[in-house]
PDB file of C-alpha atoms in Angstrom:
ATOM      1  CA  MET A   1      35.948  -6.761  12.402  1.00  0.00           C
ATOM      2  CA  VAL A   2      35.058 -10.220  13.721  1.00  0.00           C
ATOM      3  CA  PRO A   3      37.264 -12.501  11.865  1.00  0.00           C
ATOM      4  CA  ILE A   4      34.639 -15.681  12.298  1.00  0.00           C
ATOM      5  CA  TYR A   5      32.444 -13.870   9.650  1.00  0.00           C
ATOM      6  CA  TRP A   6      34.601 -15.100   6.916  1.00  0.00           C
ATOM      7  CA  GLU A   7      35.151 -18.542   8.275  1.00  0.00           C
ATOM      8  CA  GLY A   8      33.940 -21.560   6.129  1.00  0.00           C
ATOM      9  CA  LEU A   9      35.141 -19.975   2.873  1.00  0.00           C
ATOM     10  CA  THR A  10      38.016 -21.120   0.796  1.00  0.00           C
ATOM     11  CA  THR A  11      41.241 -19.763   1.617  1.00  0.00           C
ATOM     12  CA  ALA A  12      41.669 -17.276  -0.786  1.00  0.00           C
ATOM     13  CA  GLN A  13      37.892 -16.170  -0.741  1.00  0.00           C
ATOM     14  CA  GLN A  14      38.793 -15.411   3.322  1.00  0.00           C
ATOM     15  CA  GLU A  15      41.762 -13.636   2.688  1.00  0.00           C
ATOM     16  CA  GLN A  16      39.985 -11.395  -0.028  1.00  0.00           C
ATOM     17  CA  ALA A  17      37.150 -10.819   2.174  1.00  0.00           C
ATOM     18  CA  ALA A  18      39.521 -10.203   5.234  1.00  0.00           C
ATOM     19  CA  THR A  19      41.469  -7.633   3.456  1.00  0.00           C
ATOM     20  CA  ASP A  20      38.562  -5.665   1.672  1.00  0.00           C
ATOM     21  CA  ASN A  21      36.330  -6.212   4.823  1.00  0.00           C
ATOM     22  CA  LEU A  22      33.704  -6.801   2.337  1.00  0.00           C
ATOM     23  CA  ILE A  23      31.996  -9.684   0.554  1.00  0.00           C
ATOM     24  CA  ASP A  24      30.285  -9.412  -2.949  1.00  0.00           C
ATOM     25  CA  LEU A  25      27.521 -12.271  -2.670  1.00  0.00           C
ATOM     26  CA  THR A  26      26.603 -11.227  -6.410  1.00  0.00           C
ATOM     27  CA  LYS A  27      29.664 -12.982  -7.178  1.00  0.00           C
ATOM     28  CA  LEU A  28      30.103 -15.639  -4.620  1.00  0.00           C
ATOM     29  CA  ARG A  29      29.561 -19.486  -6.105  1.00  0.00           C
ATOM     30  CA  PRO A  30      28.747 -22.346  -3.889  1.00  0.00           C
ATOM     31  CA  SER A  31      32.514 -23.545  -4.885  1.00  0.00           C
ATOM     32  CA  ASP A  32      33.738 -20.750  -2.715  1.00  0.00           C
ATOM     33  CA  VAL A  33      32.224 -22.259   0.255  1.00  0.00           C
ATOM     34  CA  ALA A  34      34.811 -25.059   1.638  1.00  0.00           C
ATOM     35  CA  ARG A  35      32.499 -26.330   4.470  1.00  0.00           C
ATOM     36  CA  VAL A  36      29.203 -28.344   4.009  1.00  0.00           C
ATOM     37  CA  ALA A  37      26.606 -29.340   6.187  1.00  0.00           C
ATOM     38  CA  TYR A  38      24.413 -32.344   5.614  1.00  0.00           C
ATOM     39  CA  ASP A  39      22.755 -32.561   8.840  1.00  0.00           C
ATOM     40  CA  HIS A  40      18.860 -32.780   8.786  1.00  0.00           C
ATOM     41  CA  PRO A  41      17.492 -30.338  10.632  1.00  0.00           C
ATOM     42  CA  LEU A  42      20.082 -28.139  10.597  1.00  0.00           C
ATOM     43  CA  ASP A  43      21.279 -26.863  13.776  1.00  0.00           C
ATOM     44  CA  VAL A  44      21.126 -23.111  12.865  1.00  0.00           C
ATOM     45  CA  ASP A  45      21.547 -20.460  15.588  1.00  0.00           C
ATOM     46  CA  TRP A  46      18.831 -18.227  13.784  1.00  0.00           C
ATOM     47  CA  SER A  47      19.564 -15.022  16.073  1.00  0.00           C
ATOM     48  CA  SER A  48      23.114 -14.747  13.965  1.00  0.00           C
ATOM     49  CA  VAL A  49      21.781 -15.437  10.745  1.00  0.00           C
ATOM     50  CA  ILE A  50      23.260 -12.605   8.552  1.00  0.00           C
ATOM     51  CA  PHE A  51      22.290 -14.029   4.958  1.00  0.00           C
ATOM     52  CA  ILE A  52      20.807 -17.242   3.379  1.00  0.00           C
ATOM     53  CA  LYS A  53      22.150 -17.155  -0.464  1.00  0.00           C
ATOM     54  CA  ASN A  54      19.630 -19.108  -2.827  1.00  0.00           C
ATOM     55  CA  PHE A  55      21.802 -21.105  -5.626  1.00  0.00           C
ATOM     56  CA  ARG A  56      18.877 -23.232  -6.522  1.00  0.00           C
ATOM     57  CA  THR A  57      19.261 -24.041 -10.505  1.00  0.00           C
ATOM     58  CA  VAL A  58      18.891 -27.247 -12.506  1.00  0.00           C
ATOM     59  CA  ASN A  59      21.009 -30.082 -11.238  1.00  0.00           C
ATOM     60  CA  GLN A  60      22.543 -28.045  -8.447  1.00  0.00           C
ATOM     61  CA  GLN A  61      23.331 -30.357  -5.734  1.00  0.00           C
ATOM     62  CA  VAL A  62      24.348 -28.115  -2.916  1.00  0.00           C
ATOM     63  CA  ASP A  63      22.260 -25.083  -3.536  1.00  0.00           C
ATOM     64  CA  THR A  64      22.055 -22.984  -0.569  1.00  0.00           C
ATOM     65  CA  VAL A  65      24.972 -20.814   1.540  1.00  0.00           C
ATOM     66  CA  VAL A  66      23.869 -20.117   4.991  1.00  0.00           C
ATOM     67  CA  TRP A  67      26.068 -17.166   6.283  1.00  0.00           C
ATOM     68  CA  THR A  68      26.255 -16.420  10.286  1.00  0.00           C
ATOM     69  CA  ALA A  69      27.679 -14.066  12.544  1.00  0.00           C
ATOM     70  CA  ASN A  70      29.172 -16.655  14.939  1.00  0.00           C
ATOM     71  CA  GLU A  71      29.818 -19.626  12.435  1.00  0.00           C
ATOM     72  CA  GLY A  72      30.612 -17.809   9.443  1.00  0.00           C
ATOM     73  CA  PHE A  73      29.653 -19.911   6.263  1.00  0.00           C
ATOM     74  CA  TYR A  74      28.688 -23.224   4.979  1.00  0.00           C
ATOM     75  CA  ARG A  75      26.917 -24.921   2.345  1.00  0.00           C
ATOM     76  CA  THR A  76      23.435 -27.202   2.340  1.00  0.00           C
ATOM     77  CA  PRO A  77      21.555 -29.233   0.150  1.00  0.00           C
ATOM     78  CA  ALA A  78      18.202 -27.757   1.947  1.00  0.00           C
ATOM     79  CA  THR A  79      16.224 -25.037  -0.124  1.00  0.00           C
ATOM     80  CA  PRO A  80      15.778 -21.641   1.683  1.00  0.00           C
ATOM     81  CA  ASN A  81      12.254 -22.639   2.187  1.00  0.00           C
ATOM     82  CA  ALA A  82      13.164 -25.545   3.830  1.00  0.00           C
ATOM     83  CA  LEU A  83      15.019 -23.798   6.237  1.00  0.00           C
ATOM     84  CA  LEU A  84      12.402 -21.333   6.766  1.00  0.00           C
ATOM     85  CA  ALA A  85       9.845 -24.427   7.405  1.00  0.00           C
ATOM     86  CA  GLU A  86      12.532 -25.634   9.923  1.00  0.00           C
ATOM     87  CA  LEU A  87      12.224 -22.300  11.744  1.00  0.00           C
ATOM     88  CA  SER A  88       8.996 -22.246  11.643  1.00  0.00           C
ATOM     89  CA  ALA A  89       8.746 -25.764  13.345  1.00  0.00           C
ATOM     90  CA  ILE A  90      11.376 -25.006  16.044  1.00  0.00           C
ATOM     91  CA  SER A  91       9.780 -21.456  16.691  1.00  0.00           C
ATOM     92  CA  GLY A  92       5.986 -22.428  16.866  1.00  0.00           C
ATOM     93  CA  VAL A  93       5.570 -19.327  14.551  1.00  0.00           C
ATOM     94  CA  SER A  94       4.001 -20.270  11.178  1.00  0.00           C
ATOM     95  CA  GLY A  95       3.908 -18.428   8.009  1.00  0.00           C
ATOM     96  CA  PHE A  96       0.033 -17.795   8.571  1.00  0.00           C
ATOM     97  CA  ASP A  97       1.059 -15.908  11.847  1.00  0.00           C
ATOM     98  CA  GLN A  98       3.339 -13.902  10.064  1.00  0.00           C
ATOM     99  CA  LYS A  99       1.180 -12.854   7.136  1.00  0.00           C
ATOM    100  CA  THR A 100      -1.545 -12.335   9.774  1.00  0.00           C
ATOM    101  CA  ASP A 101       0.785  -9.901  11.765  1.00  0.00           C
ATOM    102  CA  LEU A 102       1.597  -8.264   8.218  1.00  0.00           C
ATOM    103  CA  GLY A 103      -2.080  -7.640   7.819  1.00  0.00           C
ATOM    104  CA  TYR A 104      -3.390  -6.323  10.900  1.00  0.00           C
ATOM    105  CA  LEU A 105      -0.334  -3.744  10.604  1.00  0.00           C
ATOM    106  CA  ARG A 106      -1.582  -2.642   7.243  1.00  0.00           C
ATOM    107  CA  LEU A 107       1.934  -3.394   5.909  1.00  0.00           C
ATOM    108  CA  SER A 108       3.105  -4.488   2.638  1.00  0.00           C
ATOM    109  CA  GLY A 109       4.135  -7.950   1.849  1.00  0.00           C
ATOM    110  CA  PRO A 110       6.306 -10.106   0.819  1.00  0.00           C
ATOM    111  CA  VAL A 111       6.106 -11.523   4.548  1.00  0.00           C
ATOM    112  CA  PRO A 112       9.090 -11.543   6.571  1.00  0.00           C
ATOM    113  CA  PHE A 113       9.739 -14.128   9.147  1.00  0.00           C
ATOM    114  CA  VAL A 114      10.038 -12.281  12.518  1.00  0.00           C
ATOM    115  CA  VAL A 115      10.799 -14.124  15.967  1.00  0.00           C
ATOM    116  CA  GLY A 116      12.297 -12.518  19.219  1.00  0.00           C
ATOM    117  CA  SER A 117      14.993 -10.735  17.892  1.00  0.00           C
ATOM    118  CA  THR A 118      15.547 -12.574  14.320  1.00  0.00           C
ATOM    119  CA  MET A 119      14.187 -10.350  11.392  1.00  0.00           C
ATOM    120  CA  LEU A 120      14.651 -12.269   8.212  1.00  0.00           C
ATOM    121  CA  VAL A 121      13.685 -10.167   5.249  1.00  0.00           C
ATOM    122  CA  SER A 122      13.305 -11.696   1.769  1.00  0.00           C
ATOM    123  CA  THR A 123      15.721 -10.506  -0.970  1.00  0.00           C
ATOM    124  CA  GLU A 124      17.197 -11.354  -4.493  1.00  0.00           C
ATOM    125  CA  ARG A 125      13.681 -12.452  -5.366  1.00  0.00           C
ATOM    126  CA  PRO A 126      13.866 -14.374  -8.790  1.00  0.00           C
ATOM    127  CA  MET A 127      11.043 -13.742 -11.216  1.00  0.00           C
ATOM    128  CA  ARG A 128      10.060 -17.412 -11.626  1.00  0.00           C
ATOM    129  CA  ALA A 129      11.250 -19.378  -8.875  1.00  0.00           C
ATOM    130  CA  ASN A 130       9.871 -19.839  -5.366  1.00  0.00           C
ATOM    131  CA  ASN A 131      12.817 -19.642  -3.351  1.00  0.00           C
ATOM    132  CA  VAL A 132      14.529 -16.238  -2.696  1.00  0.00           C
ATOM    133  CA  SER A 133      17.467 -15.447  -0.548  1.00  0.00           C
ATOM    134  CA  TRP A 134      16.986 -13.910   3.140  1.00  0.00           C
ATOM    135  CA  LEU A 135      18.631 -11.199   5.036  1.00  0.00           C
ATOM    136  CA  GLY A 136      19.040 -11.132   8.706  1.00  0.00           C
ATOM    137  CA  GLY A 137      18.007  -7.655   9.712  1.00  0.00           C
ATOM    138  CA  GLN A 138      19.141  -8.080  13.500  1.00  0.00           C
ATOM    139  CA  GLU A 139      22.561  -7.929  11.841  1.00  0.00           C
ATOM    140  CA  VAL A 140      22.096  -4.848   9.655  1.00  0.00           C
ATOM    141  CA  ALA A 141      23.597  -1.133  10.715  1.00  0.00           C
ATOM    142  CA  ASN A 142      23.059   0.658   7.396  1.00  0.00           C
ATOM    143  CA  VAL A 143      21.901   0.206   3.596  1.00  0.00           C
ATOM    144  CA  LYS A 144      23.571   2.113   0.934  1.00  0.00           C
ATOM    145  CA  SER A 145      23.280   2.039  -3.217  1.00  0.00           C
ATOM    146  CA  GLY A 146      25.598  -0.402  -4.576  1.00  0.00           C
ATOM    147  CA  VAL A 147      28.627   0.792  -7.439  1.00  0.00           C
ATOM    148  CA  HIS A 148      26.291  -1.298  -9.830  1.00  0.00           C
ATOM    149  CA  LEU A 149      22.543  -0.505 -10.809  1.00  0.00           C
ATOM    150  CA  GLY A 150      20.366  -2.982  -8.628  1.00  0.00           C
ATOM    151  CA  ASN A 151      22.939  -3.924  -5.946  1.00  0.00           C
ATOM    152  CA  VAL A 152      23.076  -2.932  -2.377  1.00  0.00           C
ATOM    153  CA  ARG A 153      25.747  -2.137   0.182  1.00  0.00           C
ATOM    154  CA  VAL A 154      24.924  -3.131   3.367  1.00  0.00           C
ATOM    155  CA  ILE A 155      26.962  -2.432   6.332  1.00  0.00           C
ATOM    156  CA  LEU A 156      26.819  -4.971   9.022  1.00  0.00           C
ATOM    157  CA  ASN A 157      26.849  -4.152  13.152  1.00  0.00           C
ATOM    158  CA  ASN A 158      30.640  -4.788  13.134  1.00  0.00           C
ATOM    159  CA  GLY A 159      31.224  -2.608   9.938  1.00  0.00           C
ATOM    160  CA  ALA A 160      31.639  -5.383   7.467  1.00  0.00           C
ATOM    161  CA  ILE A 161      30.205  -4.870   4.174  1.00  0.00           C
ATOM    162  CA  ALA A 162      28.028  -7.208   2.032  1.00  0.00           C
ATOM    163  CA  ILE A 163      26.905  -6.521  -1.597  1.00  0.00           C
ATOM    164  CA  PHE A 164      23.784  -8.210  -3.016  1.00  0.00           C
ATOM    165  CA  LYS A 165      20.933  -7.866  -5.538  1.00  0.00           C
ATOM    166  CA  ASP A 166      18.333  -5.434  -4.354  1.00  0.00           C
ATOM    167  CA  SER A 167      17.609  -1.473  -4.190  1.00  0.00           C
ATOM    168  CA  PRO A 168      18.069   0.395  -1.300  1.00  0.00           C
ATOM    169  CA  THR A 169      14.678   2.145  -1.009  1.00  0.00           C
ATOM    170  CA  ARG A 170      12.862  -1.476  -1.070  1.00  0.00           C
ATOM    171  CA  LEU A 171      15.289  -2.850   1.238  1.00  0.00           C
ATOM    172  CA  ARG A 172      14.972  -0.204   3.904  1.00  0.00           C
ATOM    173  CA  LYS A 173      11.077  -0.427   3.781  1.00  0.00           C
ATOM    174  CA  LYS A 174      11.219  -4.070   4.349  1.00  0.00           C
ATOM    175  CA  LEU A 175      13.685  -3.757   7.086  1.00  0.00           C
ATOM    176  CA  ASP A 176      11.555  -1.091   8.860  1.00  0.00           C
ATOM    177  CA  GLU A 177       8.516  -3.371   8.334  1.00  0.00           C
ATOM    178  CA  ALA A 178      10.323  -6.228   9.837  1.00  0.00           C
ATOM    179  CA  CYS A 179      11.085  -3.801  13.126  1.00  0.00           C
ATOM    180  CA  GLN A 180       7.232  -2.848  13.358  1.00  0.00           C
ATOM    181  CA  LEU A 181       6.638  -6.441  13.517  1.00  0.00           C
ATOM    182  CA  ARG A 182       9.097  -7.205  15.795  1.00  0.00           C
ATOM    183  CA  ASP A 183       7.630  -4.237  18.015  1.00  0.00           C
ATOM    184  CA  PHE A 184       4.346  -5.545  17.972  1.00  0.00           C
ATOM    185  CA  GLU A 185       5.245  -9.157  18.799  1.00  0.00           C
ATOM    186  CA  GLN A 186       7.135  -7.630  21.768  1.00  0.00           C
ATOM    187  CA  ARG A 187       4.118  -5.442  22.821  1.00  0.00           C
ATOM    188  CA  ARG A 188       2.006  -8.610  22.866  1.00  0.00           C
ATOM    189  CA  TRP A 189       4.511 -10.580  25.007  1.00  0.00           C
ATOM    190  CA  ALA A 190       4.189  -7.784  27.456  1.00  0.00           C
ATOM    191  CA  LEU A 191       0.406  -7.606  27.454  1.00  0.00           C
ATOM    192  CA  ALA A 192       0.656 -11.505  28.387  1.00  0.00           C
ATOM    193  CA  GLN A 193       2.979 -10.795  31.045  1.00  0.00           C
ATOM    194  CA  GLU A 194       0.883  -8.187  32.420  1.00  0.00           C
ATOM    195  CA  GLN A 195      -2.294 -10.039  32.031  1.00  0.00           C
ATOM    196  CA  ARG A 196      -0.897 -12.716  34.851  1.00  0.00           C
ATOM    197  CA  ASN A 197      -1.549  -9.874  37.355  1.00  0.00           C
ATOM    198  CA  LEU A 198      -4.698  -8.196  36.183  1.00  0.00           C
ATOM    199  CA  VAL A 199      -5.415  -4.945  38.029  1.00  0.00           C
ATOM    200  CA  TYR A 200      -9.005  -3.772  38.088  1.00  0.00           C
ATOM    201  CA  GLY A 201      -9.192  -0.665  35.941  1.00  0.00           C
ATOM    202  CA  ARG A 202      -6.159  -0.791  34.076  1.00  0.00           C
ATOM    203  CA  SER A 203      -6.332  -0.156  30.237  1.00  0.00           C
ATOM    204  CA  TYR A 204      -4.333  -1.911  27.413  1.00  0.00           C
ATOM    205  CA  ASP A 205      -3.763  -0.534  23.936  1.00  0.00           C
ATOM    206  CA  GLN A 206      -6.636  -1.239  21.661  1.00  0.00           C
ATOM    207  CA  ASP A 207      -5.117  -2.733  18.845  1.00  0.00           C
ATOM    208  CA  LEU A 208      -3.419  -5.143  21.174  1.00  0.00           C
ATOM    209  CA  ARG A 209      -6.734  -6.295  22.492  1.00  0.00           C
ATOM    210  CA  ASP A 210      -8.465  -6.276  19.360  1.00  0.00           C
ATOM    211  CA  TYR A 211      -5.511  -8.836  17.839  1.00  0.00           C
ATOM    212  CA  PRO A 212      -6.693 -12.169  18.968  1.00  0.00           C
ATOM    213  CA  ALA A 213      -9.924 -11.658  17.326  1.00  0.00           C
ATOM    214  CA  TYR A 214      -8.221 -10.394  13.992  1.00  0.00           C
ATOM    215  CA  ARG A 215      -6.324 -13.521  13.811  1.00  0.00           C
ATOM    216  CA  ASP A 216      -9.221 -15.943  14.601  1.00  0.00           C
ATOM    217  CA  HIS A 217     -11.317 -14.357  11.813  1.00  0.00           C
ATOM    218  CA  GLN A 218      -8.466 -14.400   9.143  1.00  0.00           C
ATOM    219  CA  LEU A 219      -7.831 -18.125  10.450  1.00  0.00           C
ATOM    220  CA  LEU A 220     -11.324 -19.278  10.241  1.00  0.00           C
ATOM    221  CA  TRP A 221     -12.057 -17.483   7.055  1.00  0.00           C
ATOM    222  CA  ALA A 222      -8.666 -19.267   5.654  1.00  0.00           C
ATOM    223  CA  ALA A 223     -10.262 -22.503   6.660  1.00  0.00           C
ATOM    224  CA  PHE A 224     -13.500 -22.049   5.260  1.00  0.00           C
ATOM    225  CA  LYS A 225     -12.221 -20.947   2.133  1.00  0.00           C
ATOM    226  CA  LYS A 226      -9.820 -23.798   1.969  1.00  0.00           C
ATOM    227  CA  ALA A 227     -12.394 -26.519   2.365  1.00  0.00           C
ATOM    228  CA  GLY A 228     -14.411 -24.947  -0.361  1.00  0.00           C
ATOM    229  CA  TYR A 229     -17.718 -23.601   1.363  1.00  0.00           C
ATOM    230  CA  PRO A 230     -18.950 -20.415   0.255  1.00  0.00           C
ATOM    231  CA  VAL A 231     -19.000 -18.694   3.809  1.00  0.00           C
ATOM    232  CA  GLY A 232     -18.875 -14.882   3.643  1.00  0.00           C
ATOM    233  CA  LEU A 233     -16.986 -12.662   5.940  1.00  0.00           C
ATOM    234  CA  ALA A 234     -20.313 -11.657   7.620  1.00  0.00           C
ATOM    235  CA  ASP A 235     -21.060 -15.276   8.569  1.00  0.00           C
ATOM    236  CA  VAL A 236     -17.526 -15.603   9.881  1.00  0.00           C
ATOM    237  CA  ASP A 237     -18.172 -12.867  11.742  1.00  0.00           C
ATOM    238  CA  GLN A 238     -21.298 -14.035  13.425  1.00  0.00           C
ATOM    239  CA  ILE A 239     -19.695 -17.694  13.705  1.00  0.00           C
ATOM    240  CA  LEU A 240     -16.729 -16.611  15.940  1.00  0.00           C
ATOM    241  CA  ARG A 241     -19.264 -14.308  17.981  1.00  0.00           C
ATOM    242  CA  GLU A 242     -21.382 -17.287  18.737  1.00  0.00           C
ATOM    243  CA  VAL A 243     -18.100 -19.442  19.408  1.00  0.00           C
ATOM    244  CA  TYR A 244     -16.882 -16.802  21.753  1.00  0.00           C
ATOM    245  CA  ALA A 245     -20.268 -16.873  23.518  1.00  0.00           C
ATOM    246  CA  CYS A 246     -20.128 -20.771  23.929  1.00  0.00           C
ATOM    247  CA  ASP A 247     -23.373 -20.759  21.868  1.00  0.00           C
ATOM    248  CA  PRO A 248     -24.147 -24.675  21.334  1.00  0.00           C
ATOM    249  CA  ARG A 249     -26.216 -24.404  18.038  1.00  0.00           C
ATOM    250  CA  SER A 250     -24.359 -25.631  15.001  1.00  0.00           C
ATOM    251  CA  TRP A 251     -23.903 -24.363  11.617  1.00  0.00           C
ATOM    252  CA  HIS A 252     -25.181 -27.195   8.855  1.00  0.00           C
ATOM    253  CA  LEU A 253     -22.834 -25.543   6.298  1.00  0.00           C
ATOM    254  CA  THR A 254     -23.456 -28.641   3.960  1.00  0.00           C
ATOM    255  CA  ASP A 255     -27.433 -27.840   3.781  1.00  0.00           C
ATOM    256  CA  GLU A 256     -28.685 -25.157   1.089  1.00  0.00           C
ATOM    257  CA  ARG A 257     -29.051 -22.216   2.894  1.00  0.00           C
TER     258      ARG A 257
END
């Protein structure tokens, strides 16, 4: 066991967690976390995030707990959504990027956040609120059923155990999809590296070569929809073909067509 996993908790909570080698996040309360971080934006080591626990309720001032492998626990006033927005800003990877990858691979939602070795999967999803909790899939070794219905026991890479609200079947599926997204991202990165030294006749996986066009298609269609223009998917395809060919003719979308 790595003792730092439990740092930041109150003394009583640290002693209990160290003795049991386990923490039940369904019973954790903000008051059980002694360390508070008010920095904005937070300096988070995202590759070591184990869990981002949402405590957002009415009149809750410090409503999120972050648990990392190298710093332990701390509280922050930032919501989980705000923390993910910070990750998007520093990584250059947007929620649209993640959603596009998910659609291209024909995977189901909700959308995880995958960048590099970091794989954040949403969990403990409330019925009405839009703030969820997030599990760092890169720290997960195994997923098992919890003692109580609706709970899971997640064994971490160092053998420690975390309990929280989810189902083993759903969580395993989401972790597997996050791994698929990570692998696809790594394959695209490898292709980009190889393209620096193109060799005539070398072939690449078709799905990797098709991806940029798919992403452009989704982005352009979403932009027209956002702007309120009734442009069909066939028109989007035609516009992209003309753009790729550097066709200078304009589409007068505000005219009747």
